[in-house]
XYZ file of N, CA and C in Angstrom:
549
model
N 74.353 105.955 73.146
C 75.210 105.514 74.239
C 74.734 106.079 75.575
N 74.410 107.381 75.602
C 73.951 107.994 76.850
C 72.600 107.415 77.241
N 71.741 107.168 76.251
C 70.446 106.562 76.543
C 70.630 105.174 77.142
N 71.515 104.395 76.564
C 71.780 103.054 77.080
C 72.312 103.116 78.503
N 73.220 104.036 78.764
C 73.772 104.192 80.108
C 72.677 104.592 81.091
N 71.832 105.542 80.708
C 70.765 105.967 81.621
C 69.752 104.850 81.834
N 69.478 104.050 80.789
C 68.583 102.902 80.955
C 69.172 101.901 81.938
N 70.453 101.651 81.830
C 71.108 100.710 82.746
C 71.086 101.225 84.177
N 71.344 102.517 84.351
C 71.316 103.085 85.699
C 69.913 103.005 86.295
N 68.894 103.339 85.496
C 67.513 103.227 85.972
C 67.174 101.773 86.282
N 67.648 100.875 85.454
C 67.410 99.454 85.679
C 68.036 98.967 86.973
N 69.273 99.399 87.221
C 69.933 99.018 88.475
C 69.182 99.566 89.681
N 68.708 100.802 89.571
C 67.962 101.401 90.680
C 66.674 100.627 90.948
N 65.956 100.265 89.885
C 64.717 99.513 90.094
C 64.987 98.105 90.593
N 66.129 97.549 90.204
C 66.495 96.211 90.654
C 66.661 96.153 92.171
N 67.218 97.169 92.759
C 67.531 97.163 94.188
C 66.520 97.897 95.071
N 65.565 98.643 94.506
C 64.744 99.522 95.340
C 63.985 98.793 96.428
N 63.430 97.613 96.108
C 62.664 96.877 97.126
C 63.557 96.458 98.293
N 64.706 95.919 97.941
C 65.613 95.464 98.991
C 66.183 96.630 99.777
N 66.478 97.719 99.099
C 67.018 98.892 99.792
C 65.990 99.450 100.777
N 64.720 99.507 100.366
C 63.679 100.024 101.256
C 63.524 99.147 102.500
N 63.479 97.839 102.304
C 63.351 96.930 103.446
C 64.606 96.959 104.314
N 65.770 96.966 103.655
C 67.034 97.054 104.383
C 67.065 98.344 105.211
N 66.568 99.424 104.648
C 66.517 100.696 105.371
C 65.607 100.640 106.585
N 64.468 99.976 106.443
C 63.545 99.852 107.579
C 64.163 99.012 108.693
N 64.757 97.877 108.326
C 65.428 97.038 109.322
C 66.577 97.817 109.944
N 67.341 98.500 109.098
C 68.465 99.298 109.588
C 68.029 100.399 110.531
N 66.868 101.003 110.257
C 66.354 102.061 111.139
C 66.058 101.534 112.537
N 65.424 100.369 112.598
C 65.129 99.771 113.900
C 66.431 99.345 114.589
N 67.340 98.736 113.813
C 68.632 98.331 114.386
C 69.413 99.552 114.871
N 69.307 100.660 114.135
C 69.960 101.913 114.523
C 69.449 102.384 115.890
N 68.129 102.309 116.073
C 67.538 102.721 117.359
C 67.998 101.783 118.481
N 68.001 100.482 118.209
C 68.470 99.518 119.217
C 69.930 99.796 119.563
N 70.770 99.899 118.531
C 72.203 100.137 118.711
C 72.454 101.425 119.481
N 71.908 102.517 119.002
C 72.205 103.809 119.614
C 71.497 104.031 120.939
N 70.294 103.501 121.076
C 69.601 103.608 122.369
C 70.364 102.885 123.464
N 70.779 101.675 123.173
C 71.535 100.894 124.147
C 72.911 101.509 124.392
N 73.576 101.937 123.315
C 74.900 102.556 123.462
C 74.818 103.824 124.314
N 73.825 104.658 124.037
C 73.663 105.902 124.795
C 73.427 105.595 126.275
N 72.547 104.623 126.534
C 72.283 104.224 127.913
C 73.568 103.734 128.588
N 74.311 102.856 127.909
C 75.530 102.305 128.500
C 76.610 103.376 128.699
N 76.741 104.303 127.736
C 77.748 105.374 127.843
C 77.466 106.307 129.004
N 76.195 106.488 129.314
C 75.822 107.407 130.382
C 75.437 106.671 131.660
N 75.702 105.402 131.710
C 75.346 104.602 132.883
C 76.424 103.602 133.213
N 76.130 102.320 133.040
C 77.045 101.260 133.498
C 78.432 101.257 132.857
N 78.574 101.774 131.647
C 79.886 101.758 130.980
C 80.367 103.191 130.719
N 80.235 104.026 131.720
C 80.501 105.450 131.555
C 81.926 105.775 131.095
N 82.888 104.957 131.439
C 84.268 105.221 131.016
C 84.726 104.309 129.879
N 83.809 103.581 129.287
C 84.158 102.638 128.220
C 83.267 102.853 126.999
N 83.408 104.019 126.375
C 82.532 104.382 125.264
C 82.639 103.430 124.076
N 83.845 103.023 123.720
C 84.018 102.104 122.592
C 83.401 100.738 122.908
N 83.545 100.281 124.155
C 82.927 99.007 124.550
C 81.400 99.117 124.537
N 80.888 100.254 124.978
C 79.438 100.476 124.946
C 78.924 100.415 123.512
N 79.664 101.002 122.590
C 79.291 100.957 121.171
C 79.314 99.515 120.676
N 80.295 98.745 121.087
C 80.409 97.345 120.675
C 79.210 96.525 121.173
N 78.809 96.707 122.424
C 77.677 95.966 122.991
C 76.385 96.336 122.263
N 76.153 97.617 122.078
C 74.948 98.059 121.374
C 74.883 97.509 119.956
N 76.005 97.567 119.270
C 76.060 97.075 117.892
C 75.876 95.558 117.841
N 76.399 94.844 118.804
C 76.268 93.384 118.815
C 74.817 92.950 118.984
N 74.111 93.592 119.862
C 72.693 93.247 120.069
C 71.870 93.645 118.842
N 72.164 94.794 118.266
C 71.474 95.214 117.050
C 71.755 94.255 115.895
N 72.939 93.653 115.879
C 73.311 92.691 114.835
C 72.423 91.457 114.867
N 72.154 90.933 116.039
C 71.298 89.751 116.156
C 69.899 90.081 115.622
N 69.354 91.222 116.030
C 68.061 91.654 115.507
C 68.112 91.776 113.983
N 69.148 92.403 113.484
C 69.289 92.645 112.055
C 69.337 91.353 111.245
N 70.054 90.363 111.733
C 70.121 89.090 111.001
C 68.738 88.456 110.900
N 68.035 88.422 112.006
C 66.700 87.814 112.007
C 65.772 88.559 111.055
N 65.746 89.888 111.136
C 64.852 90.683 110.293
C 65.246 90.611 108.815
N 66.528 90.683 108.524
C 66.950 90.604 107.124
C 66.719 89.208 106.554
N 66.950 88.197 107.342
C 66.763 86.820 106.867
C 65.302 86.523 106.563
N 64.407 86.944 107.440
C 63.005 86.581 107.286
C 62.145 87.646 106.604
N 62.719 88.805 106.270
C 61.926 89.834 105.596
C 62.658 90.413 104.398
N 63.730 91.149 104.618
C 64.407 91.848 103.534
C 64.864 90.921 102.421
N 65.601 89.900 102.776
C 66.196 89.000 101.786
C 65.578 87.599 101.881
N 64.308 87.504 102.224
C 63.685 86.198 102.459
C 63.737 85.285 101.238
N 63.760 85.853 100.040
C 63.826 85.036 98.830
C 65.261 84.721 98.424
N 66.214 85.257 99.148
C 67.619 85.045 98.825
C 68.341 84.234 99.899
N 67.599 83.736 100.873
C 68.226 82.975 101.960
C 68.973 81.778 101.410
N 70.119 81.529 102.000
C 70.892 80.349 101.620
C 70.284 79.118 102.282
N 70.481 77.989 101.647
C 70.009 76.729 102.231
C 70.816 76.364 103.478
N 72.087 76.743 103.498
C 72.966 76.459 104.630
C 72.887 77.629 105.617
N 72.024 77.497 106.614
C 71.782 78.569 107.585
C 73.036 78.914 108.378
N 73.820 77.916 108.748
C 75.032 78.174 109.534
C 76.053 78.984 108.734
N 76.214 78.657 107.451
C 77.126 79.423 106.608
C 76.626 80.858 106.457
N 75.314 81.006 106.234
C 74.715 82.331 106.097
C 74.929 83.160 107.364
N 74.653 82.547 108.518
C 74.828 83.254 109.784
C 76.293 83.598 110.012
N 77.188 82.673 109.695
C 78.622 82.944 109.834
C 79.076 84.110 108.963
N 78.608 84.135 107.715
C 78.941 85.248 106.819
C 78.350 86.558 107.344
N 77.118 86.485 107.846
C 76.461 87.667 108.390
C 77.250 88.221 109.568
N 77.674 87.329 110.462
C 78.460 87.750 111.634
C 79.791 88.354 111.188
N 80.429 87.739 110.209
C 81.697 88.268 109.694
C 81.505 89.677 109.120
N 80.490 89.853 108.283
C 80.222 91.167 107.680
C 79.880 92.174 108.771
N 79.072 91.763 109.756
C 78.729 92.675 110.835
C 79.908 92.956 111.740
N 80.796 91.984 111.881
C 82.027 92.243 112.634
C 82.825 93.363 111.989
N 82.880 93.343 110.678
C 83.558 94.429 109.957
C 82.819 95.743 110.185
N 81.483 95.690 110.102
C 80.680 96.901 110.346
C 80.825 97.430 111.761
N 80.816 96.524 112.727
C 81.004 96.925 114.129
C 82.400 97.511 114.306
N 83.375 96.912 113.654
C 84.738 97.451 113.706
C 84.810 98.865 113.157
N 84.058 99.121 112.089
C 84.039 100.468 111.503
C 83.414 101.453 112.481
N 82.213 101.135 113.002
C 81.547 102.089 113.898
C 82.289 102.258 115.221
N 82.783 101.155 115.774
C 83.568 101.237 117.013
C 84.881 101.965 116.750
N 85.448 101.707 115.587
C 86.702 102.362 115.205
C 86.569 103.875 115.127
N 85.441 104.358 114.605
C 85.223 105.802 114.543
C 85.165 106.391 115.950
N 84.499 105.694 116.879
C 84.431 106.163 118.267
C 85.814 106.130 118.913
N 86.524 105.037 118.732
C 87.858 104.916 119.317
C 88.828 105.929 118.715
N 88.738 106.138 117.408
C 89.607 107.120 116.751
C 89.357 108.527 117.299
N 88.086 108.857 117.479
C 87.763 110.178 118.022
C 88.308 110.329 119.445
N 88.145 109.289 120.272
C 88.573 109.374 121.666
C 90.092 109.293 121.809
N 90.684 108.281 121.208
C 92.108 108.042 121.430
C 93.002 108.728 120.404
N 92.512 108.865 119.199
C 93.318 109.489 118.149
C 93.260 111.011 118.181
N 92.042 111.529 118.421
C 91.868 112.979 118.401
C 91.656 113.574 119.787
N 91.620 112.754 120.822
C 91.505 113.244 122.196
C 90.147 113.828 122.546
N 89.100 113.428 121.841
C 87.748 113.918 122.136
C 87.282 113.272 123.434
N 86.776 114.078 124.353
C 86.292 113.551 125.625
C 84.793 113.764 125.817
N 84.197 114.636 125.047
C 82.762 114.900 125.158
C 81.978 113.676 124.682
N 81.128 113.142 125.567
C 80.388 111.926 125.243
C 79.474 112.101 124.038
N 78.887 113.257 123.884
C 78.011 113.487 122.739
C 78.793 113.485 121.424
N 79.992 114.019 121.439
C 80.833 113.995 120.231
C 81.300 112.566 119.927
N 81.604 111.803 120.967
C 81.984 110.412 120.767
C 80.808 109.596 120.227
N 79.630 109.899 120.741
C 78.409 109.256 120.258
C 78.196 109.594 118.779
N 78.391 110.850 118.417
C 78.240 111.295 117.028
C 79.273 110.619 116.115
N 80.475 110.444 116.596
C 81.506 109.761 115.807
C 81.079 108.332 115.500
N 80.457 107.683 116.463
C 79.949 106.329 116.248
C 78.836 106.297 115.216
N 77.995 107.321 115.204
C 76.914 107.396 114.217
C 77.485 107.558 112.814
N 78.504 108.379 112.661
C 79.173 108.513 111.359
C 79.738 107.151 110.934
N 80.324 106.441 111.865
C 80.832 105.100 111.580
C 79.728 104.147 111.161
N 78.567 104.255 111.781
C 77.425 103.418 111.409
C 76.998 103.705 109.974
N 76.976 104.964 109.596
C 76.579 105.323 108.228
C 77.541 104.728 107.201
N 78.825 104.808 107.475
C 79.821 104.214 106.573
C 79.646 102.697 106.538
N 79.477 102.088 107.692
C 79.330 100.635 107.774
C 78.047 100.152 107.097
N 77.005 100.965 107.098
C 75.738 100.587 106.478
C 75.880 100.361 104.987
N 76.604 101.215 104.323
C 76.826 101.047 102.891
C 77.588 99.743 102.632
N 78.618 99.504 103.414
C 79.395 98.268 103.283
C 78.500 97.056 103.531
N 77.681 97.116 104.560
C 76.823 95.990 104.913
C 75.807 95.673 103.828
N 75.156 96.687 103.280
C 74.127 96.413 102.268
C 74.703 95.597 101.116
N 75.788 96.076 100.547
C 76.343 95.377 99.393
C 76.905 94.007 99.774
N 77.468 93.897 100.957
C 77.977 92.593 101.404
C 76.825 91.620 101.648
N 75.735 92.077 102.265
C 74.582 91.205 102.472
C 74.020 90.758 101.128
N 73.846 91.725 100.247
C 73.202 91.465 98.946
C 73.995 90.485 98.097
N 75.312 90.609 98.084
C 76.117 89.805 97.176
C 76.870 88.650 97.835
N 77.023 88.663 99.155
C 77.784 87.611 99.821
C 76.962 86.763 100.778
N 76.053 87.372 101.511
C 75.319 86.638 102.539
C 74.008 86.082 101.992
N 73.145 86.962 101.525
C 71.842 86.555 100.994
C 71.928 86.629 99.474
N 72.522 85.617 98.858
C 72.819 85.718 97.435
C 72.176 84.639 96.584
N 71.181 83.965 97.092
C 70.487 82.961 96.293
C 69.747 83.671 95.158
N 69.769 83.087 93.984
C 69.169 83.712 92.810
C 67.653 83.833 92.943
N 67.104 84.878 92.306
C 65.672 85.146 92.378
C 64.926 84.794 91.100
N 65.555 84.163 90.150
C 64.918 83.925 88.858
C 63.634 83.108 88.957
N 63.450 82.339 90.026
C 62.232 81.547 90.163
C 61.022 82.415 90.483
N 61.230 83.597 91.066
C 60.119 84.456 91.457
C 59.701 85.342 90.288
N 58.411 85.340 89.908
C 57.975 86.070 88.715
C 58.324 87.552 88.699
N 58.183 88.252 89.789
C 58.444 89.689 89.759
C 59.931 90.022 89.623
N 60.797 89.055 89.847
C 62.228 89.267 89.696
C 62.815 88.525 88.490
N 61.996 87.792 87.754
C 62.514 86.886 86.732
C 63.263 87.568 85.598
N 62.994 88.825 85.333
C 63.664 89.499 84.221
C 64.656 90.569 84.689
N 64.915 90.641 85.979
C 65.817 91.669 86.490
C 67.227 91.547 85.923
N 67.700 90.317 85.723
C 69.055 90.155 85.207
C 69.200 90.751 83.812
N 68.124 90.796 83.043
C 68.177 91.365 81.692
C 68.423 92.870 81.723
N 68.021 93.511 82.805
C 68.183 94.954 82.923
C 69.650 95.343 82.909
N 70.477 94.545 83.568
C 71.881 94.920 83.687
C 72.779 94.250 82.653
N 72.221 93.339 81.876
C 73.014 92.717 80.824
C 73.005 93.595 79.584
N 74.013 93.425 78.759
C 74.133 94.188 77.529
C 72.989 93.832 76.589
N 72.376 94.876 75.989
C 71.292 94.666 75.031
C 71.873 94.379 73.658
N 71.295 93.383 72.967
C 71.746 93.014 71.632
C 70.639 93.309 70.627
N 71.028 93.554 69.377
C 70.041 93.747 68.322
C 69.448 92.395 67.972
N 68.239 92.359 67.360
C 67.598 91.081 67.029
C 68.463 90.212 66.121
N 69.235 90.807 65.208
C 70.069 90.027 64.295
C 71.124 89.233 65.061
N 71.638 89.799 66.148
C 72.670 89.125 66.924
C 72.079 87.938 67.678
N 70.818 88.054 68.131
C 70.187 86.990 68.897
C 69.748 85.829 68.006
N 69.592 86.057 66.702
C 69.105 85.027 65.790
C 70.232 84.068 65.433
N 70.200 82.826 65.933
C 71.297 81.890 65.665
C 71.373 81.462 64.201
N 70.290 81.671 63.430
C 70.299 81.277 62.018
C 71.162 82.205 61.169
N 71.437 83.411 61.685
C 72.245 84.370 60.938
C 73.711 84.086 61.226
N 74.470 83.851 60.183
C 75.897 83.576 60.337
C 76.654 84.860 60.580
N 77.842 84.743 61.226
C 78.669 85.912 61.504
C 78.949 86.729 60.257
N 79.175 86.086 59.110
C 79.520 86.822 57.892
C 78.333 87.603 57.360
N 77.082 87.235 57.733
C 75.894 87.927 57.251
C 75.479 89.062 58.152
N 76.028 89.150 59.358
C 75.655 90.213 60.294
C 76.274 91.530 59.869
N 75.518 92.613 60.037
C 76.093 93.934 59.730
C 77.124 94.312 60.776
N 78.059 95.142 60.385
C 79.056 95.649 61.327
C 80.306 94.808 61.294
N 81.221 95.081 62.230
C 82.488 94.369 62.276
C 82.291 92.915 62.661
N 83.178 92.027 62.191
C 83.041 90.597 62.519
C 83.168 90.364 64.021
N 82.445 89.364 64.510
C 82.447 89.064 65.945
C 83.607 88.196 66.331
């Protein structure tokens, strides 16, 4: 049982590693765009509107992220309906932007933090939380076209499915002839 569980966990990790690595690279660039722009806006044109500055930075990073994830990270999972895919992406990112902006707003208005660097840090914590939400939402809701046609992914679904003994897979063997409890 423990061996089976560890095999499944290893299988799940190998199933996602390629996408996680690419998602991380895109996310790293989007993080720099988001935070670079937010930092500039917080210390310049939007000096008294930290939450709005976070929203603007995150919105521009979102457009970059959709393009990069669509054409690189999840290129084999793109939906045929681009408008639906983009709409779902915007919805998921709206939730993510709400999380990161919410952390900044909570720090400023809920906890009375006035130091810009602390408000900036609160937004980064929000980005980290939103990143986890975004990955799984992108993977299962936005870019969810099946990969079975691609050879390197063709057997990935078997990794997470329950393993059966050869006797169970053999249709010639009747239920009464199988060892163990009746099915």
